[in-house]
Amino acid sequence: MSSTTATSGSATAAGRAQIAARTLRTDRWWLPPLLNIVGLGAWVVYATVRAFMQNWYFVPEYNYLTPFYSPCVSNGCVEQAAHFGRFLPDVWWLPYAAISLPFLLLFRLTCYYYRKAYYRAFWASPPACAVAEPHKKYTGETRFPLLFQNLHRYFFYIAALISLVNTYDAVQSFIKADGGFGLGLGNIILVANVVLLWLYTASCHSCRSIIGGRLNHFSKHPVRYRAWTQVTKLNGKHMQLAWATLASLAITDAYIMAVSAGWISDLRIVG
Amino acid sequence: MSHWQHFRVWRGDSEKGELVDYPAEVNEGEVVLDIIHRLQQTEAQDLAVRWNCKAGKCGSCSVEINGKPRLACMTRMSTFDDDEVVTVTPMRTFPVIRDLVTDVSFNYTKAREVPAFAPPAGVAPGEYRMQQVDVERSQEFRKCIECYLCQNTCHVVRDHEENKQNFAGPRYLMRIAELDMHPLDTADRQVAAQEEHGLGYCNITKCCTEVCPEHIKITDNALIPLKERVVDRKYDPVVWLGNKLFRRN
Amino acid sequence: MPDNDMSAENVETYEYDVVVIGAGGAGLRAAIEARMQGKRTAIISKSLFGKAHTVMAEGGCAASMGNANPNDNWQVHYRDTMRGGKFLNNWRMAELHAKEAPDRVWELETYGALFDRTPDGKISQRNFGGHTYPRLAHVGDRTGLELIRTLQQKIVSLQQDDFKETGDYESHIRVFHECTITELFTTGGAISGCFGYFRNTGSFVRFDTAAIVMATGGVGKSYQVTSNSWEYTGDGHALALRAGATLINMEFLQFHPTGMVWPPSVKGILVTESVRGDGGVLRNSEGKRFMFEYVPDVFKEQYATSEEEGDRWYTDPDNNRRPPELLPRDEVARAINSEVKAGRGSPHGGVFLDIASRKTPEEILKRLPSMYHQFKELADVDITKEPMEVGPTCHYVMGGIEVEPDTGMATVPGLFAAGECSGGMHGSNRLGGNSLSDLLVFGRRCGLSAAEYVDSLGTRPQVTADDLNAAVERALLPFSSATDGGENPFVVHLELQKTMHELVGIIRKEDEMEMALKKLQDIATRTRTVSVEGHREFNPGWHLALDLRNMLLVSLCVAKAALERQESRGGHTRDDFPVMDSGWRHVLLVCSALGEDNVELTRKEQIPMRPELFDLFELDELKKYYTGEELGGHRAGGADS
C-alpha cells in the first residue's frame, strides 16, 4: 500500500460504511437528467405558449387542424375547425381544446416512463442510480398527491378516445375546403403523428396489464395472450415512443402554425 | 500482456474506514475480483471480500466499482482504461462488517415477510399441470441470484434508512409478483403488496433494472404489472363494478 | 459458559436435535425433513444462505418420470446409473435413488418450483450423457439455482409456520450462515456436537447435538483447475475422518470434459453438458468430430458410428443411436485430453465445442441463456456465432463418507452424510443430472434417519471440556506464537493444488503419485505451521489456514487410493494400467484417519447385487464388468459361460 486517503465523514445511518462522497461514479451520470430537463422543459414552454395563443391552429383550405386544438370546442374556434360543436366560453385563459388537453397532460404526467424521467430530472429522486438524493424524507407514491399516479389507466382510457378524435382529424384533412380530395406534406405529417400517438398509447403499461397482464392463465385466453405479446413488444419501446410523440406533436403543430400563418405554403402532392 | 493499475479499496469497519491505495498487477482477461484476490495473496492478506462461484451465478461478490453497484466477478478489467483509477467500495445501503463485506440480513428479514407459495388444495404431487406460457413470467423472476444489488441501489432505502421498516425492496416485491403470477398459487397477495410490503414507495425510477446482473426487467415486468394489479383491486371502480356484477373474484 | 475452561474465549453454545452442516441441496432437503419430523434443526452454512454450490448445477435433475418418453422407468434409470459407475456403485443406493427420484422432483413443485414444461403441461425432460431417455427435469440451464431457491423458500415457509405457532421464526429451524465447522465432537464413539467459528466476527460457536448430517459437498479446491468454488475444501470428508468415520472410493474424481479454458481467471468454470445434449459437437483444431474415434468397446452398441446417424438421433432417438459426444463424462474428458496431447488442441489448450453451426441464435438463447451470458461477459465470446474453447476441469468427487445406504449413517453413530460428501452411490463415475436427484433422495433420507436416531437415544452424549479446549486451541493455532515464521497459507494452498493437479490428475502414473505422496508429507508439515496476520473478523487468510488441513487430509486419501488401485475405471485413469480389470470391480478402498495429517488405507469387498436387480441386466453386458464366477447367480445361468 502506498498512500491513504481519508474519507470518513459524517456518520451515515446504522453502521454503514462511512463514505463522505455523495457518489463515487466517475461517468457523466448528470447528463441524462440534464437532457431530460432541457427536452421536457423546452416542450412544456412551447406547448404552453401554443395552447394559449388561440391563433394559427387551422388551415381552412386543406382542413388541417393541429392536435393542440383538437377537439376545437370553444366559441372562439372557426366553424370549419369545430368538428364537435362549440360550447366553451371564448376567454383568453381557456385553451380552445380545454376538454382534451388536461387529460392528455395527465396521461403523460402519470405515465410510467415520464414518471421515471421527471422524478429523476426535476425532483432528483434519485438524480441517477447510486447518486444520493437531496431530500430528507421520502414517501414515494404512498400518499397524496402522488397516490393519484394510480389513476393512470383512466387517463389511458381517455387518451385512447382522444386518439380517435385525432384520427378523425387526420382523415378529415384529406378533404379540402372545396370538398375535393387533397394530399400534401401536412397530411403525411398528421397521419404520421396519429400513428405514433396510437403506438405510444398502445404501448402504455396500463394497456399491457388490461389487455392480458392481469391474467394468470394465458393458456386459457389465447387471443388476449397474443395481444399481450404484441403490446409487450411495443411496451419495450415505450420510452422511445414517448419522446417520438413529443417530437411529432411539436412538429405537426409547428408545421400547421407555419402554413396557417402564411410563413410557408404546404407542399402539395395532389390538389 | 499485463500492466499495473491504480486501485483504491475501502478498508474499515462500522466504526471507521478509508479508501486505501494499492498498485495492482492486471493480466489479460481478468476481472475485478481477480485483482482483489491478488491483493489478498500479496499485500493485504486480511482484506475481506465475500465471493463464491466466480461465474456470476451465486450473487455473493456484490460491491460498488467506481460508484456503480456491480458483481466483482463479472466486471472485466478491460472495461477500464489502463490509467484509470478503479475504486472498490462495499454496498452502501447495508451495514458494513469489514472492508468489502456487508451485513445483508435486511434481505433475509424481508424474504421471511413474504408469504410462501400457497399450493392448490387437492392436487397431489406429480399431478401439477402448467403450460409453459403460464410459467414463463415467473421463471424470469426466478432467474434472480439474490445479489441484492437492486436492494442496494434502490434510493428508497439507500437514501432513507427509516424506510427499511416499511419497504420490502425490489427483490421481494418481485417475489410477490412472481407468486401472484404463478398459475397455481392460491394466496391473495395484491392488497398486501401495497399495504404491507410498501409497493407504493417505488417510484419506478428503474435503478433496480439498471443494475441487475441477470438482466431481469424488474420494473417493467414485475413492479409495474404488480402496481397495475393493485390498481385493479384498490383503485379501479370499473373492475370493481364488473366483479360485483359478474361475481368474479 | 460454565463448562468452558478456556475462560479467555467466549464460546456461544446452542443445543439442537439435529445439526445439518452444509446448506446446499442435500443439507436443505435434510433440514426440511428433520424439521417435518418435529426436530429442532440447525443449518450451518459456510457462505450466505442460498449461495451454495448447488446453484452451479446447470443441466437438470435426473428422474425417470417418463414425461418425455413413456418407456422410462426406475429400472432403466438404475441400469444407466450402474453402467455409468462401471458397476462399482453401491447398488442399494443406486436402487433407492432411481426409485425415489421422481417423487422428490414432484415434491419440489409443491414447494413452488417452476420447471420447464412439456406441451401437455408436465415437467419437461432433456437428454444427457449416459441416460437412455430424456430424463432431466430442468429450467433452462439454471436448474441448480431453481433447486436451491425452492428449498430455501420451503425453509422460509416452514419458519413462517413456526412463527404463526410460536411467535418466533427460528424456534424450530435456524440457519447459521457464514459459519465454518472445524471439529466434530464424539463422546463414547457417538456424535455429541460440533465446534466452529462465525466468519464475520471470528467468534467461536459450539452446537450440542446427537445427530449431525454432513452435506458439505466436494473437494475440488485441492486442484488447480476446478469448477468448484472456494467452499469445496473437503470439510465434510475431513471432519468425518477425524471423528472416526471412513471414506470410500476416494480415487474416483470426475473431471468434467467441458470447462472454460480461457481467460485464465475463469479457467475451470463449467460449460454445461446440455450444450452437447442440445446438439453441440466437439471438434479438434482440424475441424474433425473426433469423438467417433473414442467410443470404448463396452459402449460400442449404444453409440452412433457416423455423423449422419448421430445427427438423426436428436429428432428420432428410437431408431438411431446417440452421438458419441454424449458418452459418460470420463470417456469424453479422456478423449479431449488425448486430442490436446496429440497437438490437435485449440489455441488455449482445449478443444472446440460448437453449437453456433448447429442451432439458430434464437434456439441457443432460449435453451442455453446462462451459457450465452457466461461466455459473452466472461470471455467476450458470442456462442451463437463462434465455437467455445473447452477442456477438462475437476468437477465432482464420487468418493466420500462411507454410509449405510438406507439411512445414510456413517460408521460413527449419529453421523449422517448426503450428497457429494457421501460415497458409493455413483461408483466410479457419476452421470450428469444424477447429483441433483442424489442430494434430494439422500438428503431426505438422512433428515429422516437423523430424526429417528435422535428418538432412539435414551440419554444424549455430552461434549467434554477437554475436547472443546482442544478445538479452540487448534482453531487459534495460526495466530499463535507456535507458528511464528510460518508460511502464508495462500502459498501452501497453491503448492497443494499444483501437486494434485500435476501428479494425481486426470491421467495417473505410479511414480508420479509416489512423488505426490512425498510432497504431501512436506505440505503436511507446512500446513501445521502456516501463520496468519491481522484480526479474526472476516479474515480470509485464517479461514484458508483452517480449511487447508481438510484439503490436505482429503488429498492424502485421493493419492493413496489412486496409487493402490491398479486399473483404469471411471474417474480413475492409470497410464500404467490402462484397462478396466474385473478383479478390481468388487474391491472398495477405505480410508481412515491417523491423526490430523495421515491416513490409512484398507480394502473391502463390495456386497453382491440382489438377484432381482442383477437380472435387470443382460448377461452379455455383465460379462464386460464381472468375473466369470460372479455371474453364477444370473437368470441366464452365467457361470457356465
Coordinates of C-alpha atoms in Angstrom, one line a residue, chain A residues 1-8 13-27 111-113 115-117 119-120 125-126 128-133 135-143 147 150-154 157 205-210 212-220 225 228 232 235-236, chain B residues 8 10-11 13-23 43 64 66-69 84 87 89-90 92-96 131 133-134 136-137 153 155-164 180-184 194 200-207 210-211 220-221 224-225 227-229 231-232 235-239:
Chain A
M1 CA 0.0 0.0 0.0
S2 CA 1.4 3.3 -1.0
S3 CA -0.7 6.1 0.5
T4 CA -4.1 6.5 2.1
T5 CA -6.9 8.8 1.5
A6 CA -9.1 9.6 4.5
T7 CA -12.8 9.6 3.7
S8 CA -14.5 9.1 7.0
A13 CA -27.1 5.5 9.1
A14 CA -26.8 2.3 11.1
G15 CA -23.3 1.1 10.7
R16 CA -22.9 1.7 7.1
A17 CA -19.5 2.2 5.5
Q18 CA -18.6 5.8 6.1
I19 CA -18.0 7.3 2.7
A20 CA -18.4 11.0 2.5
A21 CA -18.7 11.4 -1.2
R22 CA -22.3 11.6 -2.5
T23 CA -21.4 9.2 -5.2
L24 CA -18.2 7.7 -6.5
R25 CA -19.4 7.4 -10.0
T26 CA -16.9 8.6 -12.5
D27 CA -19.1 8.7 -15.6
C111 CA -47.2 7.6 -17.5
Y112 CA -44.7 5.1 -16.0
Y113 CA -42.0 6.3 -18.3
R115 CA -42.6 9.5 -14.0
K116 CA -39.2 8.0 -14.1
A117 CA -37.9 10.8 -16.3
Y119 CA -38.7 12.1 -10.8
R120 CA -35.1 11.8 -11.8
S125 CA -35.2 11.3 -6.5
P126 CA -32.8 10.0 -7.4
A128 CA -29.1 8.9 -11.2
C129 CA -28.6 5.3 -9.8
A130 CA -26.3 5.2 -6.8
V131 CA -26.2 9.0 -6.5
A132 CA -27.7 10.3 -3.2
E133 CA -30.9 12.3 -3.5
H135 CA -34.3 15.1 0.2
K136 CA -34.5 14.4 3.9
K137 CA -37.7 12.4 3.7
Y138 CA -39.2 10.1 1.1
T139 CA -42.6 8.5 0.9
G140 CA -42.9 7.9 -2.8
E141 CA -46.3 7.2 -4.2
T142 CA -47.8 6.1 -0.9
R143 CA -49.8 9.2 -0.2
L147 CA -51.0 8.3 -4.7
N150 CA -52.5 5.1 -9.7
L151 CA -55.2 6.7 -11.8
H152 CA -53.0 6.3 -14.9
R153 CA -55.3 3.8 -16.5
Y154 CA -58.3 6.2 -16.6
Y157 CA -58.9 5.3 -21.5
H205 CA -48.1 -0.2 -19.2
S206 CA -51.7 0.1 -18.1
C207 CA -52.8 -1.1 -21.5
R208 CA -50.4 -4.0 -21.2
S209 CA -52.0 -5.0 -17.9
I210 CA -55.6 -4.6 -19.1
G212 CA -53.6 -9.5 -20.7
G213 CA -51.1 -8.8 -18.0
R214 CA -53.7 -9.3 -15.3
L215 CA -54.3 -12.9 -16.4
N216 CA -52.6 -15.7 -14.6
H217 CA -53.5 -18.3 -17.2
F218 CA -52.5 -17.1 -20.7
S219 CA -53.1 -20.6 -22.0
K220 CA -56.8 -20.2 -21.4
Y225 CA -52.2 -13.7 -24.8
W228 CA -50.4 -9.1 -24.8
T232 CA -45.3 -6.2 -24.6
N235 CA -44.0 -1.6 -24.3
G236 CA -40.3 -2.3 -24.6
Chain B
R8 CA -8.5 2.2 -4.3
W10 CA -12.3 0.8 1.1
R11 CA -10.9 -0.7 4.2
D13 CA -15.5 -1.5 9.7
S14 CA -18.7 0.0 11.0
E15 CA -16.8 2.5 13.2
K16 CA -14.4 4.0 10.7
G17 CA -12.8 3.4 7.4
E18 CA -11.0 4.9 4.5
L19 CA -10.0 4.3 0.9
V20 CA -6.6 2.7 0.7
D21 CA -4.5 2.9 -2.5
Y22 CA -2.9 -0.2 -3.9
P23 CA -0.9 -0.6 -7.1
E43 CA -0.2 -7.0 0.2
E64 CA -19.6 -0.9 -5.9
N66 CA -16.3 3.3 -9.4
G67 CA -19.6 4.1 -7.7
K68 CA -21.7 1.6 -9.6
P69 CA -23.2 -1.4 -7.9
E84 CA -8.0 4.8 -14.8
T87 CA -12.3 2.4 -6.8
T89 CA -16.3 0.1 -2.0
P90 CA -18.8 -2.0 -0.1
R92 CA -23.7 1.4 0.9
T93 CA -27.2 0.5 1.9
F94 CA -26.3 -2.2 4.3
P95 CA -24.2 -2.1 7.5
V96 CA -20.6 -2.9 6.8
Q131 CA -48.4 -24.6 -19.5
V133 CA -46.6 -19.7 -21.4
D134 CA -48.1 -19.5 -18.0
E136 CA -42.6 -18.0 -18.2
R137 CA -43.2 -14.7 -16.5
T153 CA -29.3 0.7 -5.4
H155 CA -32.9 5.0 -3.3
V156 CA -36.0 4.3 -1.2
V157 CA -33.7 2.6 1.3
R158 CA -30.3 3.6 0.2
D159 CA -31.0 7.3 0.9
H160 CA -33.6 6.8 3.7
E161 CA -32.7 4.2 6.3
E162 CA -36.1 4.8 8.0
N163 CA -37.9 3.3 5.1
K164 CA -36.3 -0.1 5.6
D180 CA -49.0 -13.6 -7.8
M181 CA -48.4 -14.6 -11.5
H182 CA -47.8 -18.3 -10.5
P183 CA -50.6 -20.2 -12.3
L184 CA -51.2 -22.5 -9.3
Q194 CA -49.4 -2.2 -1.3
G200 CA -46.2 2.5 -3.1
Y201 CA -42.7 3.6 -2.2
C202 CA -41.4 2.5 -5.6
N203 CA -41.3 5.5 -7.9
I204 CA -40.3 3.3 -10.8
T205 CA -37.0 5.2 -11.5
K206 CA -35.7 1.8 -12.7
C207 CA -32.3 1.7 -11.0
E210 CA -30.3 -0.9 -14.5
V211 CA -28.0 -2.8 -12.0
D220 CA -41.3 -3.3 -16.4
N221 CA -42.2 -7.0 -15.9
I224 CA -45.3 -2.1 -12.8
P225 CA -47.5 -5.1 -13.5
K227 CA -48.8 -1.9 -9.4
E228 CA -51.4 -2.4 -12.1
R229 CA -52.8 -5.4 -10.3
V231 CA -54.9 -0.7 -9.1
D232 CA -57.3 -3.4 -10.3
Y235 CA -58.4 1.9 -7.3
D236 CA -60.4 0.8 -10.3
P237 CA -64.2 1.2 -9.9
V238 CA -64.9 -0.2 -13.3
V239 CA -63.2 -3.5 -12.4

